[in-house]
Amino acid sequence: MKLGAIEAGGTKFVCAIGDEEGSIFEKIVIPTEAPEITMPKVYEFFKGKGIERMGVGSFGPIDLNEKAGTYGQIQKTPKIDWIGFPLADSLSEKLGVPVTVDTDVNVAALSESRWGNATDVDTCLYITVGTGIGAGAVVNGQTLKGLSHPEMGHIGVRRHEEDSFSGACPYHQDCLEGMASGPAIEARWGKAGVELSEDPRVWEIEAHYLAQALVNYIYIISPERIIMGGGVMQQTHLFDLIRKKVVEMLNGYVSSPRLTEENINEYIVPPGLTNEAGVKGALGLAMK
Ligand code: ADP
Ligand code: ZN
């Protein structure tokens, strides 16, 4: 079956035609401008190609409540041209196929669970630490949704005792994203993370916040694996700092062989997929 897939990001739309196996036959990259400019190019690419279903992994926030009349609509976003744009409805009307939409991070989790570093488990969590912090989850093979989609980047965190930074989230100030995103690191230390590799204080504080978040996700979702991606995780030494703190913070409370000092390396891991993760995940979504 031919499927359509879109990775709809803040800077570009990656559109692809592929199949259930995750094979991609054709791909195009379209810059994200206003919907009136971007979307006609998207429709044009897919028209007449014989796709039967479509999956879209989108920037957000986006309405994912299938019971609401506004399913697949972009919500409040800094990209003001897109506020209220009916992404799912416009695609299904123009192309005449069913369209399933999910968040970029849920789609990344799905992609890792089908083709990446979580193919051997049923429940996994994907977190990206970049310009923002967002996480998605696959629970028993399905992406996690409810009222709309989870906002795991904005949970509260306990402050590090040596950290006096006020926080960078415009909504909550010192939430996880406000304390640990790439821009938060830059605002706290006056330099971008990439230039701070050698300063252990930076990563001690960063790991303190990220480990707390993972511990909370472990308590609430009980994932069988956690995948960490995004620009900040390019500091690969962070992985061991986070793993160590997660084991310490859990303090043996959750009994699982996956959460021991010996096995935590295989529990908290980098992504297995790189450049095609977004569109491949969107193919996975189209199959539902
Ligand atoms: P986005 O979140 O916009 O999709 P990224 O995941 O690349 O993009 O995140 C960008 C953020 O990650 C920036 O704040 C940048 O400073 C930070 N970042 C990118 N590369 C690195 C690196 N090697 N080390 C530390 N921080 C980085
Ligand atoms: Zn916040």
PDB file of C-alpha atoms and ligand atoms in Angstrom:
ATOM      1  CA  MET A   1       0.000   0.000   0.000  1.00  0.00           C
ATOM      2  CA  LYS A   2       1.306   3.460  -0.881  1.00  0.00           C
ATOM      3  CA  LEU A   3       1.296   5.839   2.070  1.00  0.00           C
ATOM      4  CA  GLY A   4       1.919   9.561   2.426  1.00  0.00           C
ATOM      5  CA  ALA A   5       4.056  10.926   5.272  1.00  0.00           C
ATOM      6  CA  ILE A   6       4.784  14.455   6.439  1.00  0.00           C
ATOM      7  CA  GLU A   7       7.213  15.674   9.060  1.00  0.00           C
ATOM      8  CA  ALA A   8       5.821  19.169   9.634  1.00  0.00           C
ATOM      9  CA  GLY A   9       8.457  21.210  11.444  1.00  0.00           C
ATOM     10  CA  GLY A  10       8.915  24.846  12.326  1.00  0.00           C
ATOM     11  CA  THR A  11      11.457  25.377   9.543  1.00  0.00           C
ATOM     12  CA  LYS A  12      10.600  22.730   6.969  1.00  0.00           C
ATOM     13  CA  PHE A  13       7.989  20.242   5.827  1.00  0.00           C
ATOM     14  CA  VAL A  14       9.523  16.921   4.776  1.00  0.00           C
ATOM     15  CA  CYS A  15       7.019  15.088   2.559  1.00  0.00           C
ATOM     16  CA  ALA A  16       7.464  11.489   1.479  1.00  0.00           C
ATOM     17  CA  ILE A  17       5.761   8.598  -0.230  1.00  0.00           C
ATOM     18  CA  GLY A  18       6.486   5.178   1.161  1.00  0.00           C
ATOM     19  CA  ASP A  19       4.985   1.923   2.386  1.00  0.00           C
ATOM     20  CA  GLU A  20       4.219  -0.155   5.490  1.00  0.00           C
ATOM     21  CA  GLU A  21       7.766  -1.486   5.655  1.00  0.00           C
ATOM     22  CA  GLY A  22       9.120   2.004   6.178  1.00  0.00           C
ATOM     23  CA  SER A  23      10.608   2.165   2.671  1.00  0.00           C
ATOM     24  CA  ILE A  24      10.643   5.654   1.194  1.00  0.00           C
ATOM     25  CA  PHE A  25      10.229   5.983  -2.600  1.00  0.00           C
ATOM     26  CA  GLU A  26      10.182   9.728  -3.042  1.00  0.00           C
ATOM     27  CA  LYS A  27      10.856  12.715  -0.823  1.00  0.00           C
ATOM     28  CA  ILE A  28      10.734  16.506  -1.008  1.00  0.00           C
ATOM     29  CA  VAL A  29      11.614  19.298   1.444  1.00  0.00           C
ATOM     30  CA  ILE A  30       9.422  22.427   1.483  1.00  0.00           C
ATOM     31  CA  PRO A  31      10.239  25.463   3.672  1.00  0.00           C
ATOM     32  CA  THR A  32       7.687  26.338   6.363  1.00  0.00           C
ATOM     33  CA  GLU A  33       6.247  29.710   5.408  1.00  0.00           C
ATOM     34  CA  ALA A  34       2.634  30.848   5.820  1.00  0.00           C
ATOM     35  CA  PRO A  35       0.117  28.034   5.153  1.00  0.00           C
ATOM     36  CA  GLU A  36      -1.100  29.736   1.920  1.00  0.00           C
ATOM     37  CA  ILE A  37       2.428  29.426   0.530  1.00  0.00           C
ATOM     38  CA  THR A  38       3.555  26.088   1.961  1.00  0.00           C
ATOM     39  CA  MET A  39       0.409  23.975   1.694  1.00  0.00           C
ATOM     40  CA  PRO A  40      -0.262  24.271  -2.081  1.00  0.00           C
ATOM     41  CA  LYS A  41       3.256  22.885  -2.661  1.00  0.00           C
ATOM     42  CA  VAL A  42       2.491  20.030  -0.286  1.00  0.00           C
ATOM     43  CA  TYR A  43      -0.811  19.166  -2.067  1.00  0.00           C
ATOM     44  CA  GLU A  44       0.945  19.341  -5.434  1.00  0.00           C
ATOM     45  CA  PHE A  45       3.611  16.827  -4.355  1.00  0.00           C
ATOM     46  CA  PHE A  46       1.087  14.207  -3.210  1.00  0.00           C
ATOM     47  CA  LYS A  47      -1.563  14.703  -5.922  1.00  0.00           C
ATOM     48  CA  GLY A  48      -2.050  11.805  -8.319  1.00  0.00           C
ATOM     49  CA  LYS A  49       0.529   9.585  -6.590  1.00  0.00           C
ATOM     50  CA  GLY A  50      -2.007   6.958  -5.504  1.00  0.00           C
ATOM     51  CA  ILE A  51      -1.522   7.191  -1.739  1.00  0.00           C
ATOM     52  CA  GLU A  52      -4.243   5.504   0.323  1.00  0.00           C
ATOM     53  CA  ARG A  53      -3.604   6.979   3.767  1.00  0.00           C
ATOM     54  CA  MET A  54      -1.474   9.703   5.286  1.00  0.00           C
ATOM     55  CA  GLY A  55       0.378  10.261   8.577  1.00  0.00           C
ATOM     56  CA  VAL A  56       1.621  13.636   9.817  1.00  0.00           C
ATOM     57  CA  GLY A  57       4.024  14.338  12.672  1.00  0.00           C
ATOM     58  CA  SER A  58       3.552  18.016  13.434  1.00  0.00           C
ATOM     59  CA  PHE A  59       4.975  20.858  15.436  1.00  0.00           C
ATOM     60  CA  GLY A  60       2.506  21.987  18.041  1.00  0.00           C
ATOM     61  CA  PRO A  61       0.585  22.550  20.027  1.00  0.00           C
ATOM     62  CA  ILE A  62      -1.960  20.737  17.870  1.00  0.00           C
ATOM     63  CA  ASP A  63      -5.418  19.419  18.742  1.00  0.00           C
ATOM     64  CA  LEU A  64      -5.363  15.615  18.884  1.00  0.00           C
ATOM     65  CA  ASN A  65      -8.767  15.022  20.409  1.00  0.00           C
ATOM     66  CA  GLU A  66     -10.591  12.894  17.842  1.00  0.00           C
ATOM     67  CA  LYS A  67     -13.915  13.674  19.500  1.00  0.00           C
ATOM     68  CA  ALA A  68     -13.503  17.421  18.971  1.00  0.00           C
ATOM     69  CA  GLY A  69     -14.448  19.025  15.665  1.00  0.00           C
ATOM     70  CA  THR A  70     -11.016  20.590  15.659  1.00  0.00           C
ATOM     71  CA  TYR A  71      -8.882  17.427  15.367  1.00  0.00           C
ATOM     72  CA  GLY A  72      -5.578  18.147  13.649  1.00  0.00           C
ATOM     73  CA  GLN A  73      -5.816  21.919  14.021  1.00  0.00           C
ATOM     74  CA  ILE A  74      -2.728  23.934  14.978  1.00  0.00           C
ATOM     75  CA  GLN A  75      -3.288  25.743  18.270  1.00  0.00           C
ATOM     76  CA  LYS A  76      -1.554  28.638  20.010  1.00  0.00           C
ATOM     77  CA  THR A  77       1.984  28.766  18.557  1.00  0.00           C
ATOM     78  CA  PRO A  78       4.654  31.424  18.087  1.00  0.00           C
ATOM     79  CA  LYS A  79       4.186  30.800  14.340  1.00  0.00           C
ATOM     80  CA  ILE A  80       1.129  33.045  14.240  1.00  0.00           C
ATOM     81  CA  ASP A  81       0.264  32.419  10.565  1.00  0.00           C
ATOM     82  CA  TRP A  82      -0.489  28.822  11.525  1.00  0.00           C
ATOM     83  CA  ILE A  83      -2.769  29.417  14.524  1.00  0.00           C
ATOM     84  CA  GLY A  84      -6.084  27.686  13.851  1.00  0.00           C
ATOM     85  CA  PHE A  85      -4.915  26.104  10.589  1.00  0.00           C
ATOM     86  CA  PRO A  86      -6.810  22.803  10.027  1.00  0.00           C
ATOM     87  CA  LEU A  87      -3.820  20.704   8.999  1.00  0.00           C
ATOM     88  CA  ALA A  88      -5.553  17.298   9.015  1.00  0.00           C
ATOM     89  CA  ASP A  89      -8.840  18.432   7.395  1.00  0.00           C
ATOM     90  CA  SER A  90      -7.194  20.420   4.636  1.00  0.00           C
ATOM     91  CA  LEU A  91      -4.956  17.502   3.657  1.00  0.00           C
ATOM     92  CA  SER A  92      -7.763  14.954   3.688  1.00  0.00           C
ATOM     93  CA  GLU A  93     -10.051  17.257   1.672  1.00  0.00           C
ATOM     94  CA  LYS A  94      -7.438  18.077  -0.974  1.00  0.00           C
ATOM     95  CA  LEU A  95      -6.084  14.543  -1.301  1.00  0.00           C
ATOM     96  CA  GLY A  96      -9.182  12.474  -0.527  1.00  0.00           C
ATOM     97  CA  VAL A  97      -7.460  10.159   1.964  1.00  0.00           C
ATOM     98  CA  PRO A  98      -7.753   9.607   5.732  1.00  0.00           C
ATOM     99  CA  VAL A  99      -5.142  11.623   7.631  1.00  0.00           C
ATOM    100  CA  THR A 100      -3.773  10.774  11.085  1.00  0.00           C
ATOM    101  CA  VAL A 101      -1.895  13.497  12.935  1.00  0.00           C
ATOM    102  CA  ASP A 102       0.308  13.304  15.994  1.00  0.00           C
ATOM    103  CA  THR A 103       3.018  15.381  17.654  1.00  0.00           C
ATOM    104  CA  ASP A 104       6.572  15.320  16.333  1.00  0.00           C
ATOM    105  CA  VAL A 105       7.775  13.710  19.561  1.00  0.00           C
ATOM    106  CA  ASN A 106       5.052  11.039  19.618  1.00  0.00           C
ATOM    107  CA  VAL A 107       5.985  10.254  16.024  1.00  0.00           C
ATOM    108  CA  ALA A 108       9.671  10.051  16.982  1.00  0.00           C
ATOM    109  CA  ALA A 109       8.749   7.575  19.735  1.00  0.00           C
ATOM    110  CA  LEU A 110       6.711   5.552  17.232  1.00  0.00           C
ATOM    111  CA  SER A 111       9.558   5.566  14.742  1.00  0.00           C
ATOM    112  CA  GLU A 112      12.037   4.343  17.377  1.00  0.00           C
ATOM    113  CA  SER A 113       9.598   1.616  18.414  1.00  0.00           C
ATOM    114  CA  ARG A 114       9.111   0.366  14.826  1.00  0.00           C
ATOM    115  CA  TRP A 115      12.585   0.799  13.359  1.00  0.00           C
ATOM    116  CA  GLY A 116      14.979   2.273  15.906  1.00  0.00           C
ATOM    117  CA  ASN A 117      16.252   1.601  19.416  1.00  0.00           C
ATOM    118  CA  ALA A 118      13.008   0.336  20.959  1.00  0.00           C
ATOM    119  CA  THR A 119      11.885  -2.419  18.590  1.00  0.00           C
ATOM    120  CA  ASP A 120      12.114  -5.031  21.365  1.00  0.00           C
ATOM    121  CA  VAL A 121       9.693  -3.318  23.799  1.00  0.00           C
ATOM    122  CA  ASP A 122       5.989  -2.305  23.800  1.00  0.00           C
ATOM    123  CA  THR A 123       6.256   0.907  25.807  1.00  0.00           C
ATOM    124  CA  CYS A 124       8.920   3.544  25.269  1.00  0.00           C
ATOM    125  CA  LEU A 125       9.450   7.251  25.764  1.00  0.00           C
ATOM    126  CA  TYR A 126      11.253   9.690  23.490  1.00  0.00           C
ATOM    127  CA  ILE A 127      12.463  13.049  24.792  1.00  0.00           C
ATOM    128  CA  THR A 128      14.107  15.809  22.801  1.00  0.00           C
ATOM    129  CA  VAL A 129      16.246  18.414  24.545  1.00  0.00           C
ATOM    130  CA  GLY A 130      16.782  21.249  22.091  1.00  0.00           C
ATOM    131  CA  THR A 131      15.247  24.685  21.570  1.00  0.00           C
ATOM    132  CA  GLY A 132      12.401  23.332  23.659  1.00  0.00           C
ATOM    133  CA  ILE A 133      11.920  20.137  25.628  1.00  0.00           C
ATOM    134  CA  GLY A 134       9.215  17.757  24.497  1.00  0.00           C
ATOM    135  CA  ALA A 135       8.504  14.114  25.038  1.00  0.00           C
ATOM    136  CA  GLY A 136       6.273  11.554  23.404  1.00  0.00           C
ATOM    137  CA  ALA A 137       5.478   7.997  24.310  1.00  0.00           C
ATOM    138  CA  VAL A 138       4.334   4.770  22.762  1.00  0.00           C
ATOM    139  CA  VAL A 139       2.296   2.744  25.242  1.00  0.00           C
ATOM    140  CA  ASN A 140       1.460  -0.825  24.194  1.00  0.00           C
ATOM    141  CA  GLY A 141       2.141   0.073  20.578  1.00  0.00           C
ATOM    142  CA  GLN A 142      -0.006   3.263  20.516  1.00  0.00           C
ATOM    143  CA  THR A 143       1.147   6.853  20.896  1.00  0.00           C
ATOM    144  CA  LEU A 144       0.048   8.447  24.158  1.00  0.00           C
ATOM    145  CA  LYS A 145      -2.818  10.945  23.830  1.00  0.00           C
ATOM    146  CA  GLY A 146      -5.812  12.032  25.846  1.00  0.00           C
ATOM    147  CA  LEU A 147      -7.376  15.448  26.234  1.00  0.00           C
ATOM    148  CA  SER A 148      -4.881  16.408  23.591  1.00  0.00           C
ATOM    149  CA  HIS A 149      -1.195  15.519  23.788  1.00  0.00           C
ATOM    150  CA  PRO A 150       1.086  15.346  26.822  1.00  0.00           C
ATOM    151  CA  GLU A 151       3.293  18.367  27.576  1.00  0.00           C
ATOM    152  CA  MET A 152       6.068  16.594  29.410  1.00  0.00           C
ATOM    153  CA  GLY A 153       8.567  19.413  28.860  1.00  0.00           C
ATOM    154  CA  HIS A 154       6.690  21.699  31.213  1.00  0.00           C
ATOM    155  CA  ILE A 155       6.639  19.685  34.424  1.00  0.00           C
ATOM    156  CA  GLY A 156       7.840  21.217  37.659  1.00  0.00           C
ATOM    157  CA  VAL A 157      11.341  20.379  38.849  1.00  0.00           C
ATOM    158  CA  ARG A 158      13.233  20.835  42.107  1.00  0.00           C
ATOM    159  CA  ARG A 159      15.864  23.480  41.818  1.00  0.00           C
ATOM    160  CA  HIS A 160      19.558  22.540  42.011  1.00  0.00           C
ATOM    161  CA  GLU A 161      20.998  24.014  45.222  1.00  0.00           C
ATOM    162  CA  GLU A 162      23.711  25.910  43.356  1.00  0.00           C
ATOM    163  CA  ASP A 163      21.428  27.231  40.623  1.00  0.00           C
ATOM    164  CA  SER A 164      20.039  30.755  40.932  1.00  0.00           C
ATOM    165  CA  PHE A 165      18.866  31.052  37.293  1.00  0.00           C
ATOM    166  CA  SER A 166      15.275  32.319  37.227  1.00  0.00           C
ATOM    167  CA  GLY A 167      14.168  30.185  34.277  1.00  0.00           C
ATOM    168  CA  ALA A 168      13.364  30.805  30.613  1.00  0.00           C
ATOM    169  CA  CYS A 169       9.836  29.461  30.028  1.00  0.00           C
ATOM    170  CA  PRO A 170       7.466  32.288  29.051  1.00  0.00           C
ATOM    171  CA  TYR A 171       4.549  30.409  30.653  1.00  0.00           C
ATOM    172  CA  HIS A 172       6.025  28.871  33.824  1.00  0.00           C
ATOM    173  CA  GLN A 173       9.479  30.357  34.141  1.00  0.00           C
ATOM    174  CA  ASP A 174      11.319  27.562  36.007  1.00  0.00           C
ATOM    175  CA  CYS A 175       9.646  24.436  34.635  1.00  0.00           C
ATOM    176  CA  LEU A 176      11.840  21.694  33.100  1.00  0.00           C
ATOM    177  CA  GLU A 177      12.045  23.444  29.717  1.00  0.00           C
ATOM    178  CA  GLY A 178      12.655  26.774  31.450  1.00  0.00           C
ATOM    179  CA  MET A 179      15.644  25.313  33.317  1.00  0.00           C
ATOM    180  CA  ALA A 180      17.169  22.776  30.918  1.00  0.00           C
ATOM    181  CA  SER A 181      16.463  23.631  27.249  1.00  0.00           C
ATOM    182  CA  GLY A 182      19.306  24.820  24.980  1.00  0.00           C
ATOM    183  CA  PRO A 183      18.212  28.476  25.349  1.00  0.00           C
ATOM    184  CA  ALA A 184      18.021  28.039  29.164  1.00  0.00           C
ATOM    185  CA  ILE A 185      21.643  26.824  29.245  1.00  0.00           C
ATOM    186  CA  GLU A 186      22.665  29.776  27.121  1.00  0.00           C
ATOM    187  CA  ALA A 187      20.777  32.279  29.298  1.00  0.00           C
ATOM    188  CA  ARG A 188      22.196  30.818  32.532  1.00  0.00           C
ATOM    189  CA  TRP A 189      25.834  30.716  31.457  1.00  0.00           C
ATOM    190  CA  GLY A 190      25.971  33.455  28.802  1.00  0.00           C
ATOM    191  CA  LYS A 191      27.259  31.030  26.155  1.00  0.00           C
ATOM    192  CA  ALA A 192      25.714  28.330  23.974  1.00  0.00           C
ATOM    193  CA  GLY A 193      25.925  24.748  25.242  1.00  0.00           C
ATOM    194  CA  VAL A 194      28.260  23.737  22.446  1.00  0.00           C
ATOM    195  CA  GLU A 195      30.914  26.090  23.879  1.00  0.00           C
ATOM    196  CA  LEU A 196      30.506  24.795  27.432  1.00  0.00           C
ATOM    197  CA  SER A 197      31.490  21.141  26.929  1.00  0.00           C
ATOM    198  CA  GLU A 198      34.443  21.420  29.290  1.00  0.00           C
ATOM    199  CA  ASP A 199      32.664  23.034  32.249  1.00  0.00           C
ATOM    200  CA  PRO A 200      31.473  20.289  34.643  1.00  0.00           C
ATOM    201  CA  ARG A 201      29.148  22.654  36.591  1.00  0.00           C
ATOM    202  CA  VAL A 202      27.012  23.137  33.487  1.00  0.00           C
ATOM    203  CA  TRP A 203      26.374  19.444  32.987  1.00  0.00           C
ATOM    204  CA  GLU A 204      25.940  18.627  36.680  1.00  0.00           C
ATOM    205  CA  ILE A 205      23.035  21.094  36.787  1.00  0.00           C
ATOM    206  CA  GLU A 206      21.676  19.979  33.404  1.00  0.00           C
ATOM    207  CA  ALA A 207      21.732  16.310  34.439  1.00  0.00           C
ATOM    208  CA  HIS A 208      20.046  17.191  37.751  1.00  0.00           C
ATOM    209  CA  TYR A 209      16.979  18.523  35.906  1.00  0.00           C
ATOM    210  CA  LEU A 210      16.832  15.930  33.144  1.00  0.00           C
ATOM    211  CA  ALA A 211      17.263  12.998  35.567  1.00  0.00           C
ATOM    212  CA  GLN A 212      14.385  14.302  37.720  1.00  0.00           C
ATOM    213  CA  ALA A 213      12.192  14.468  34.657  1.00  0.00           C
ATOM    214  CA  LEU A 214      13.054  10.918  33.631  1.00  0.00           C
ATOM    215  CA  VAL A 215      12.352   9.634  37.142  1.00  0.00           C
ATOM    216  CA  ASN A 216       8.914  11.254  36.998  1.00  0.00           C
ATOM    217  CA  TYR A 217       8.216   9.749  33.577  1.00  0.00           C
ATOM    218  CA  ILE A 218       9.320   6.348  34.904  1.00  0.00           C
ATOM    219  CA  TYR A 219       6.899   6.638  37.831  1.00  0.00           C
ATOM    220  CA  ILE A 220       3.976   7.790  35.694  1.00  0.00           C
ATOM    221  CA  ILE A 221       4.342   5.934  32.376  1.00  0.00           C
ATOM    222  CA  SER A 222       6.639   3.045  33.273  1.00  0.00           C
ATOM    223  CA  PRO A 223       8.423   2.982  29.912  1.00  0.00           C
ATOM    224  CA  GLU A 224      10.585  -0.030  29.084  1.00  0.00           C
ATOM    225  CA  ARG A 225      13.130   2.233  27.389  1.00  0.00           C
ATOM    226  CA  ILE A 226      13.903   5.976  27.267  1.00  0.00           C
ATOM    227  CA  ILE A 227      15.412   7.524  24.148  1.00  0.00           C
ATOM    228  CA  MET A 228      17.029  10.950  24.449  1.00  0.00           C
ATOM    229  CA  GLY A 229      17.622  13.138  21.388  1.00  0.00           C
ATOM    230  CA  GLY A 230      17.914  16.801  20.386  1.00  0.00           C
ATOM    231  CA  GLY A 231      20.814  19.248  20.101  1.00  0.00           C
ATOM    232  CA  VAL A 232      21.741  19.343  23.801  1.00  0.00           C
ATOM    233  CA  MET A 233      22.137  15.558  23.917  1.00  0.00           C
ATOM    234  CA  GLN A 234      24.975  15.933  21.394  1.00  0.00           C
ATOM    235  CA  GLN A 235      26.940  16.414  24.628  1.00  0.00           C
ATOM    236  CA  THR A 236      27.185  12.646  24.851  1.00  0.00           C
ATOM    237  CA  HIS A 237      28.900  12.728  28.268  1.00  0.00           C
ATOM    238  CA  LEU A 238      25.490  13.826  29.597  1.00  0.00           C
ATOM    239  CA  PHE A 239      24.123  10.315  29.129  1.00  0.00           C
ATOM    240  CA  ASP A 240      26.279   8.797  31.877  1.00  0.00           C
ATOM    241  CA  LEU A 241      25.624  11.702  34.248  1.00  0.00           C
ATOM    242  CA  ILE A 242      21.871  11.317  33.751  1.00  0.00           C
ATOM    243  CA  ARG A 243      21.957   7.517  34.052  1.00  0.00           C
ATOM    244  CA  LYS A 244      23.845   7.713  37.348  1.00  0.00           C
ATOM    245  CA  LYS A 245      21.470  10.283  38.817  1.00  0.00           C
ATOM    246  CA  VAL A 246      18.375   8.371  37.697  1.00  0.00           C
ATOM    247  CA  VAL A 247      19.584   5.250  39.532  1.00  0.00           C
ATOM    248  CA  GLU A 248      20.383   7.351  42.624  1.00  0.00           C
ATOM    249  CA  MET A 249      17.066   9.225  42.615  1.00  0.00           C
ATOM    250  CA  LEU A 250      15.004   6.046  42.143  1.00  0.00           C
ATOM    251  CA  ASN A 251      16.892   4.644  45.121  1.00  0.00           C
ATOM    252  CA  GLY A 252      15.796   1.106  44.287  1.00  0.00           C
ATOM    253  CA  TYR A 253      12.101   1.921  44.581  1.00  0.00           C
ATOM    254  CA  VAL A 254      11.068   0.529  41.186  1.00  0.00           C
ATOM    255  CA  SER A 255      12.244  -3.064  41.021  1.00  0.00           C
ATOM    256  CA  SER A 256      13.273  -3.844  37.501  1.00  0.00           C
ATOM    257  CA  PRO A 257      16.476  -5.376  36.208  1.00  0.00           C
ATOM    258  CA  ARG A 258      16.455  -2.620  33.556  1.00  0.00           C
ATOM    259  CA  LEU A 259      16.975   0.062  36.204  1.00  0.00           C
ATOM    260  CA  THR A 260      20.128  -1.242  37.842  1.00  0.00           C
ATOM    261  CA  GLU A 261      23.557   0.374  37.625  1.00  0.00           C
ATOM    262  CA  GLU A 262      24.688  -2.470  35.319  1.00  0.00           C
ATOM    263  CA  ASN A 263      21.752  -2.224  32.885  1.00  0.00           C
ATOM    264  CA  ILE A 264      20.845   1.455  32.862  1.00  0.00           C
ATOM    265  CA  ASN A 265      23.131   1.978  29.807  1.00  0.00           C
ATOM    266  CA  GLU A 266      20.650  -0.013  27.754  1.00  0.00           C
ATOM    267  CA  TYR A 267      17.643   1.718  29.323  1.00  0.00           C
ATOM    268  CA  ILE A 268      18.520   5.379  28.672  1.00  0.00           C
ATOM    269  CA  VAL A 269      19.850   5.522  25.116  1.00  0.00           C
ATOM    270  CA  PRO A 270      20.347   7.854  22.143  1.00  0.00           C
ATOM    271  CA  PRO A 271      18.066   7.530  19.087  1.00  0.00           C
ATOM    272  CA  GLY A 272      18.671   4.660  16.698  1.00  0.00           C
ATOM    273  CA  LEU A 273      17.348   6.601  13.715  1.00  0.00           C
ATOM    274  CA  THR A 274      18.713   9.876  12.453  1.00  0.00           C
ATOM    275  CA  ASN A 275      17.645  11.781   9.358  1.00  0.00           C
ATOM    276  CA  GLU A 276      14.552   9.856   8.306  1.00  0.00           C
ATOM    277  CA  ALA A 277      13.069   9.317  11.771  1.00  0.00           C
ATOM    278  CA  GLY A 278      10.316  11.917  11.302  1.00  0.00           C
ATOM    279  CA  VAL A 279       8.947  10.774   7.954  1.00  0.00           C
ATOM    280  CA  LYS A 280       9.369   7.101   8.814  1.00  0.00           C
ATOM    281  CA  GLY A 281       7.375   7.631  11.992  1.00  0.00           C
ATOM    282  CA  ALA A 282       4.698   9.426   9.984  1.00  0.00           C
ATOM    283  CA  LEU A 283       4.476   6.342   7.738  1.00  0.00           C
ATOM    284  CA  GLY A 284       3.997   4.297  10.905  1.00  0.00           C
ATOM    285  CA  LEU A 285       1.156   6.613  11.866  1.00  0.00           C
ATOM    286  CA  ALA A 286      -0.481   6.313   8.437  1.00  0.00           C
ATOM    287  CA  MET A 287      -0.675   2.516   8.891  1.00  0.00           C
ATOM    288  CA  LYS A 288      -2.964   2.679  11.918  1.00  0.00           C
TER     289      LYS A 288
HETATM  290  P1  ADP B   1      15.334  22.198  17.519  1.00  0.00           P
HETATM  291  O1  ADP B   1      15.024  21.909  18.950  1.00  0.00           O
HETATM  292  O2  ADP B   1      15.161  23.630  17.182  1.00  0.00           O
HETATM  293  O3  ADP B   1      14.678  21.277  16.556  1.00  0.00           O
HETATM  294  P2  ADP B   1      17.998  21.202  18.153  1.00  0.00           P
HETATM  295  O4  ADP B   1      17.493  19.919  18.686  1.00  0.00           O
HETATM  296  O5  ADP B   1      19.237  21.169  17.332  1.00  0.00           O
HETATM  297  O6  ADP B   1      16.910  21.945  17.283  1.00  0.00           O
HETATM  298  O7  ADP B   1      18.223  22.168  19.402  1.00  0.00           O
HETATM  299  C1  ADP B   1      18.831  23.391  19.303  1.00  0.00           C
HETATM  300  C2  ADP B   1      19.365  23.767  20.699  1.00  0.00           C
HETATM  301  O8  ADP B   1      20.325  22.803  21.088  1.00  0.00           O
HETATM  302  C3  ADP B   1      20.052  25.117  20.751  1.00  0.00           C
HETATM  303  O9  ADP B   1      19.661  25.809  21.927  1.00  0.00           O
HETATM  304  C4  ADP B   1      21.540  24.774  20.795  1.00  0.00           C
HETATM  305  O10 ADP B   1      22.274  25.710  21.562  1.00  0.00           O
HETATM  306  C5  ADP B   1      21.554  23.421  21.449  1.00  0.00           C
HETATM  307  N1  ADP B   1      22.644  22.599  20.900  1.00  0.00           N
HETATM  308  C6  ADP B   1      22.802  22.217  19.617  1.00  0.00           C
HETATM  309  N2  ADP B   1      23.939  21.492  19.468  1.00  0.00           N
HETATM  310  C7  ADP B   1      24.496  21.414  20.697  1.00  0.00           C
HETATM  311  C8  ADP B   1      25.682  20.800  21.214  1.00  0.00           C
HETATM  312  N3  ADP B   1      26.508  20.112  20.436  1.00  0.00           N
HETATM  313  N4  ADP B   1      25.934  20.923  22.531  1.00  0.00           N
HETATM  314  C9  ADP B   1      25.089  21.603  23.337  1.00  0.00           C
HETATM  315  N5  ADP B   1      23.977  22.219  22.919  1.00  0.00           N
HETATM  316  C10 ADP B   1      23.682  22.129  21.610  1.00  0.00           C
HETATM  317 ZN    ZN B   2       7.021  25.789  30.833  1.00  0.00          ZN
END
